[in-house]
Amino acid sequence: MSAGLDNLVRLHEADIKQAARVLTESFQQYPLLVQKYPDESQRNKASYYFFLVIVGYGIRWGEVYATSPRMEGVAVWYRSEHFPMRFRKILLSV
């Protein structure tokens, strides 16, 4: 079942925290995160801050979309001229 690309919602700066929460929840059992942060609460906190940066950078230097206003899923794209991520641009995006 596919919702189609026409239904995607472009996210903005006000959506960063919610999108980071969605991605944090989605990747809680990702094997590399589990290995790095065996404690679930520590993993939750670390991945949330990681995704805040990822989403913020995407909103400023790329595009971030959700499947609907309820944000069941989130995708982040960076424009090629802004990748790889640069420290200065990361600071500007948080």
CSV table of N, CA and C in Angstrom, one decimal:
chain,number,residue,atom,x,y,z
A,1,MET,N,0.8,-1.2,0.0
A,1,MET,CA,0.0,0.0,0.0
A,1,MET,C,0.9,1.2,0.0
A,2,SER,N,0.8,2.0,-1.0
A,2,SER,CA,1.6,3.2,-1.1
A,2,SER,C,0.7,4.5,-1.1
A,3,ALA,N,1.1,5.5,-0.3
A,3,ALA,CA,0.4,6.7,-0.3
A,3,ALA,C,0.6,7.6,-1.5
A,4,GLY,N,1.7,7.4,-2.1
A,4,GLY,CA,2.1,8.2,-3.3
A,4,GLY,C,2.8,9.5,-2.9
A,5,LEU,N,3.6,10.0,-3.8
A,5,LEU,CA,4.4,11.2,-3.5
A,5,LEU,C,3.6,12.4,-3.3
A,6,ASP,N,2.4,12.5,-3.9
A,6,ASP,CA,1.6,13.7,-3.8
A,6,ASP,C,1.1,14.0,-2.4
A,7,ASN,N,1.1,13.0,-1.6
A,7,ASN,CA,0.6,13.2,-0.2
A,7,ASN,C,1.7,13.6,0.8
A,8,LEU,N,3.0,13.7,0.4
A,8,LEU,CA,4.0,14.1,1.3
A,8,LEU,C,3.9,15.5,1.8
A,9,VAL,N,4.3,15.7,3.0
A,9,VAL,CA,4.2,17.0,3.6
A,9,VAL,C,5.7,17.5,3.9
A,10,ARG,N,6.0,18.7,3.3
A,10,ARG,CA,7.3,19.2,3.5
A,10,ARG,C,7.4,19.8,4.9
A,11,LEU,N,8.4,19.5,5.7
A,11,LEU,CA,8.6,20.0,7.0
A,11,LEU,C,9.4,21.2,7.1
A,12,HIS,N,9.2,22.0,8.1
A,12,HIS,CA,9.8,23.3,8.3
A,12,HIS,C,10.5,23.3,9.7
A,13,GLU,N,11.1,24.4,10.0
A,13,GLU,CA,11.8,24.6,11.3
A,13,GLU,C,11.0,24.2,12.5
A,14,ALA,N,9.8,24.6,12.5
A,14,ALA,CA,8.9,24.3,13.7
A,14,ALA,C,8.7,22.8,13.9
A,15,ASP,N,9.0,22.0,12.9
A,15,ASP,CA,8.7,20.5,12.9
A,15,ASP,C,10.0,19.7,13.3
A,16,ILE,N,11.1,20.4,13.6
A,16,ILE,CA,12.3,19.7,13.8
A,16,ILE,C,12.2,18.7,15.0
A,17,LYS,N,11.7,19.2,16.1
A,17,LYS,CA,11.7,18.3,17.3
A,17,LYS,C,10.8,17.1,17.1
A,18,GLN,N,9.6,17.3,16.5
A,18,GLN,CA,8.7,16.2,16.3
A,18,GLN,C,9.3,15.2,15.3
A,19,ALA,N,10.0,15.7,14.3
A,19,ALA,CA,10.6,14.8,13.3
A,19,ALA,C,11.7,14.0,14.0
A,20,ALA,N,12.5,14.7,14.8
A,20,ALA,CA,13.6,14.0,15.5
A,20,ALA,C,13.0,12.9,16.5
A,21,ARG,N,11.9,13.2,17.1
A,21,ARG,CA,11.3,12.1,17.9
A,21,ARG,C,10.8,10.9,17.1
A,22,VAL,N,10.2,11.2,16.0
A,22,VAL,CA,9.8,10.1,15.1
A,22,VAL,C,11.0,9.2,14.7
A,23,LEU,N,12.1,9.9,14.2
A,23,LEU,CA,13.2,9.1,13.8
A,23,LEU,C,13.9,8.4,15.0
A,24,THR,N,13.9,9.0,16.1
A,24,THR,CA,14.5,8.4,17.3
A,24,THR,C,13.7,7.1,17.6
A,25,GLU,N,12.4,7.2,17.6
A,25,GLU,CA,11.6,6.0,17.9
A,25,GLU,C,11.8,4.9,16.8
A,26,SER,N,11.9,5.4,15.6
A,26,SER,CA,12.0,4.4,14.5
A,26,SER,C,13.4,3.6,14.5
A,27,PHE,N,14.4,4.3,15.0
A,27,PHE,CA,15.7,3.7,15.0
A,27,PHE,C,16.2,3.2,16.4
A,28,GLN,N,15.3,3.0,17.3
A,28,GLN,CA,15.7,2.6,18.7
A,28,GLN,C,16.4,1.2,18.7
A,29,GLN,N,16.0,0.3,17.8
A,29,GLN,CA,16.5,-1.0,17.8
A,29,GLN,C,17.6,-1.2,16.7
A,30,TYR,N,18.0,-0.1,16.1
A,30,TYR,CA,19.0,-0.2,15.0
A,30,TYR,C,20.3,-0.8,15.6
A,31,PRO,N,20.8,-1.9,15.1
A,31,PRO,CA,21.9,-2.6,15.7
A,31,PRO,C,23.1,-1.8,16.1
A,32,LEU,N,23.5,-0.9,15.2
A,32,LEU,CA,24.7,-0.1,15.6
A,32,LEU,C,24.5,0.8,16.8
A,33,LEU,N,23.3,1.4,16.9
A,33,LEU,CA,22.9,2.2,18.1
A,33,LEU,C,22.8,1.3,19.3
A,34,VAL,N,22.2,0.1,19.2
A,34,VAL,CA,22.1,-0.8,20.3
A,34,VAL,C,23.5,-1.2,20.8
A,35,GLN,N,24.4,-1.4,19.9
A,35,GLN,CA,25.8,-1.8,20.3
A,35,GLN,C,26.5,-0.6,21.0
A,36,LYS,N,26.4,0.6,20.4
A,36,LYS,CA,27.0,1.8,21.0
A,36,LYS,C,26.4,2.2,22.3
A,37,TYR,N,25.1,2.1,22.4
A,37,TYR,CA,24.4,2.5,23.6
A,37,TYR,C,23.5,1.4,24.1
A,38,PRO,N,24.0,0.4,24.8
A,38,PRO,CA,23.2,-0.7,25.3
A,38,PRO,C,22.1,-0.2,26.2
A,39,ASP,N,22.3,0.8,27.0
A,39,ASP,CA,21.2,1.3,27.9
A,39,ASP,C,20.2,2.1,27.0
A,40,GLU,N,18.9,1.6,27.1
A,40,GLU,CA,17.9,2.2,26.3
A,40,GLU,C,17.7,3.7,26.5
A,41,SER,N,17.7,4.2,27.7
A,41,SER,CA,17.5,5.6,27.9
A,41,SER,C,18.6,6.4,27.4
A,42,GLN,N,19.9,5.9,27.5
A,42,GLN,CA,21.0,6.6,27.0
A,42,GLN,C,20.9,6.7,25.5
A,43,ARG,N,20.6,5.5,24.9
A,43,ARG,CA,20.4,5.4,23.4
A,43,ARG,C,19.3,6.4,22.9
A,44,ASN,N,18.2,6.5,23.6
A,44,ASN,CA,17.1,7.4,23.3
A,44,ASN,C,17.6,8.8,23.3
A,45,LYS,N,18.3,9.2,24.3
A,45,LYS,CA,18.8,10.6,24.4
A,45,LYS,C,19.8,10.9,23.3
A,46,ALA,N,20.8,10.0,23.1
A,46,ALA,CA,21.9,10.3,22.1
A,46,ALA,C,21.3,10.3,20.7
A,47,SER,N,20.4,9.4,20.4
A,47,SER,CA,19.9,9.4,19.0
A,47,SER,C,18.9,10.6,18.8
A,48,TYR,N,18.2,11.0,19.8
A,48,TYR,CA,17.4,12.2,19.7
A,48,TYR,C,18.2,13.4,19.3
A,49,TYR,N,19.3,13.7,20.0
A,49,TYR,CA,20.2,14.8,19.6
A,49,TYR,C,20.8,14.7,18.3
A,50,PHE,N,21.2,13.4,17.9
A,50,PHE,CA,21.7,13.1,16.6
A,50,PHE,C,20.7,13.5,15.5
A,51,PHE,N,19.4,13.1,15.7
A,51,PHE,CA,18.4,13.3,14.7
A,51,PHE,C,18.0,14.8,14.7
A,52,LEU,N,18.1,15.5,15.8
A,52,LEU,CA,17.9,17.0,15.8
A,52,LEU,C,18.8,17.6,14.8
A,53,VAL,N,20.1,17.2,14.8
A,53,VAL,CA,21.1,17.8,13.9
A,53,VAL,C,20.7,17.4,12.5
A,54,ILE,N,20.5,16.1,12.2
A,54,ILE,CA,20.2,15.6,10.9
A,54,ILE,C,19.0,16.3,10.3
A,55,VAL,N,17.9,16.4,11.0
A,55,VAL,CA,16.7,17.1,10.5
A,55,VAL,C,16.9,18.6,10.3
A,56,GLY,N,17.5,19.2,11.3
A,56,GLY,CA,17.8,20.6,11.2
A,56,GLY,C,18.6,21.0,10.0
A,57,TYR,N,19.7,20.2,9.8
A,57,TYR,CA,20.6,20.4,8.6
A,57,TYR,C,19.8,20.2,7.3
A,58,GLY,N,18.9,19.1,7.3
A,58,GLY,CA,18.1,18.9,6.1
A,58,GLY,C,17.1,20.0,5.8
A,59,ILE,N,16.5,20.6,6.8
A,59,ILE,CA,15.6,21.6,6.6
A,59,ILE,C,16.3,22.9,6.1
A,60,ARG,N,17.5,23.1,6.6
A,60,ARG,CA,18.2,24.3,6.2
A,60,ARG,C,18.9,24.1,4.8
A,61,TRP,N,19.5,22.9,4.6
A,61,TRP,CA,20.4,22.7,3.4
A,61,TRP,C,19.8,21.6,2.5
A,62,GLY,N,18.6,21.2,2.7
A,62,GLY,CA,18.1,20.2,1.8
A,62,GLY,C,16.6,20.2,1.9
A,63,GLU,N,16.0,19.0,2.0
A,63,GLU,CA,14.5,18.9,2.1
A,63,GLU,C,14.2,17.8,3.1
A,64,VAL,N,13.1,18.0,3.8
A,64,VAL,CA,12.6,17.0,4.8
A,64,VAL,C,11.1,16.9,4.6
A,65,TYR,N,10.7,15.6,4.5
A,65,TYR,CA,9.3,15.4,4.2
A,65,TYR,C,8.8,14.3,5.2
A,66,ALA,N,7.5,14.4,5.5
A,66,ALA,CA,6.8,13.4,6.3
A,66,ALA,C,5.7,12.8,5.4
A,67,THR,N,5.2,11.6,5.9
A,67,THR,CA,4.2,10.9,5.1
A,67,THR,C,2.8,11.6,5.3
A,68,SER,N,2.6,12.4,6.3
A,68,SER,CA,1.4,13.1,6.6
A,68,SER,C,1.7,14.1,7.7
A,69,PRO,N,0.7,15.0,8.0
A,69,PRO,CA,0.9,15.9,9.2
A,69,PRO,C,1.2,15.2,10.5
A,70,ARG,N,0.7,13.9,10.6
A,70,ARG,CA,0.9,13.1,11.8
A,70,ARG,C,2.3,12.5,11.9
A,71,MET,N,3.1,12.7,10.8
A,71,MET,CA,4.5,12.2,10.7
A,71,MET,C,4.7,10.7,11.1
A,72,GLU,N,4.0,9.9,10.4
A,72,GLU,CA,4.2,8.4,10.6
A,72,GLU,C,5.6,8.0,10.2
A,73,GLY,N,6.2,8.7,9.2
A,73,GLY,CA,7.5,8.5,8.7
A,73,GLY,C,8.1,9.8,8.3
A,74,VAL,N,9.4,9.9,8.3
A,74,VAL,CA,10.2,11.1,8.0
A,74,VAL,C,11.4,10.7,7.1
A,75,ALA,N,11.6,11.5,6.0
A,75,ALA,CA,12.7,11.3,5.1
A,75,ALA,C,13.5,12.7,5.0
A,76,VAL,N,14.8,12.6,5.0
A,76,VAL,CA,15.7,13.8,4.9
A,76,VAL,C,16.6,13.6,3.7
A,77,TRP,N,16.6,14.7,2.9
A,77,TRP,CA,17.5,14.7,1.7
A,77,TRP,C,18.4,15.9,1.8
A,78,TYR,N,19.6,15.8,1.5
A,78,TYR,CA,20.6,16.9,1.4
A,78,TYR,C,20.9,17.2,-0.1
A,79,ARG,N,21.0,18.4,-0.4
A,79,ARG,CA,21.4,18.8,-1.8
A,79,ARG,C,22.9,18.4,-1.9
A,80,SER,N,23.3,18.0,-3.1
A,80,SER,CA,24.7,17.5,-3.3
A,80,SER,C,25.7,18.6,-2.9
A,81,GLU,N,25.4,19.9,-3.2
A,81,GLU,CA,26.4,20.9,-2.9
A,81,GLU,C,26.5,21.2,-1.4
A,82,HIS,N,25.7,20.6,-0.6
A,82,HIS,CA,25.8,20.7,0.9
A,82,HIS,C,26.2,19.4,1.6
A,83,PHE,N,26.7,18.5,0.8
A,83,PHE,CA,27.1,17.2,1.4
A,83,PHE,C,28.5,17.0,0.8
A,84,PRO,N,29.5,16.5,1.7
A,84,PRO,CA,29.3,16.1,3.0
A,84,PRO,C,29.0,17.3,4.0
A,85,MET,N,28.4,17.0,5.1
A,85,MET,CA,28.1,18.0,6.1
A,85,MET,C,29.4,18.7,6.6
A,86,ARG,N,29.3,20.0,6.7
A,86,ARG,CA,30.4,20.8,7.2
A,86,ARG,C,30.1,21.3,8.6
A,87,PHE,N,31.1,21.4,9.5
A,87,PHE,CA,30.9,21.7,10.8
A,87,PHE,C,30.2,23.1,10.9
A,88,ARG,N,30.6,24.1,10.2
A,88,ARG,CA,30.1,25.4,10.2
A,88,ARG,C,28.6,25.4,9.8
A,89,LYS,N,28.2,24.6,8.8
A,89,LYS,CA,26.8,24.5,8.4
A,89,LYS,C,26.0,23.8,9.5
A,90,ILE,N,26.6,22.8,10.1
A,90,ILE,CA,25.9,22.1,11.2
A,90,ILE,C,25.5,23.1,12.3
A,91,LEU,N,26.5,23.9,12.7
A,91,LEU,CA,26.2,24.9,13.7
A,91,LEU,C,25.1,25.9,13.3
A,92,LEU,N,25.1,26.3,12.0
A,92,LEU,CA,24.1,27.2,11.6
A,92,LEU,C,22.7,26.5,11.5
A,93,SER,N,22.6,25.2,11.5
A,93,SER,CA,21.3,24.6,11.4
A,93,SER,C,20.7,24.1,12.7
A,94,VAL,N,21.4,24.3,13.8
A,94,VAL,CA,20.8,23.9,15.1
A,94,VAL,C,20.4,25.1,15.9
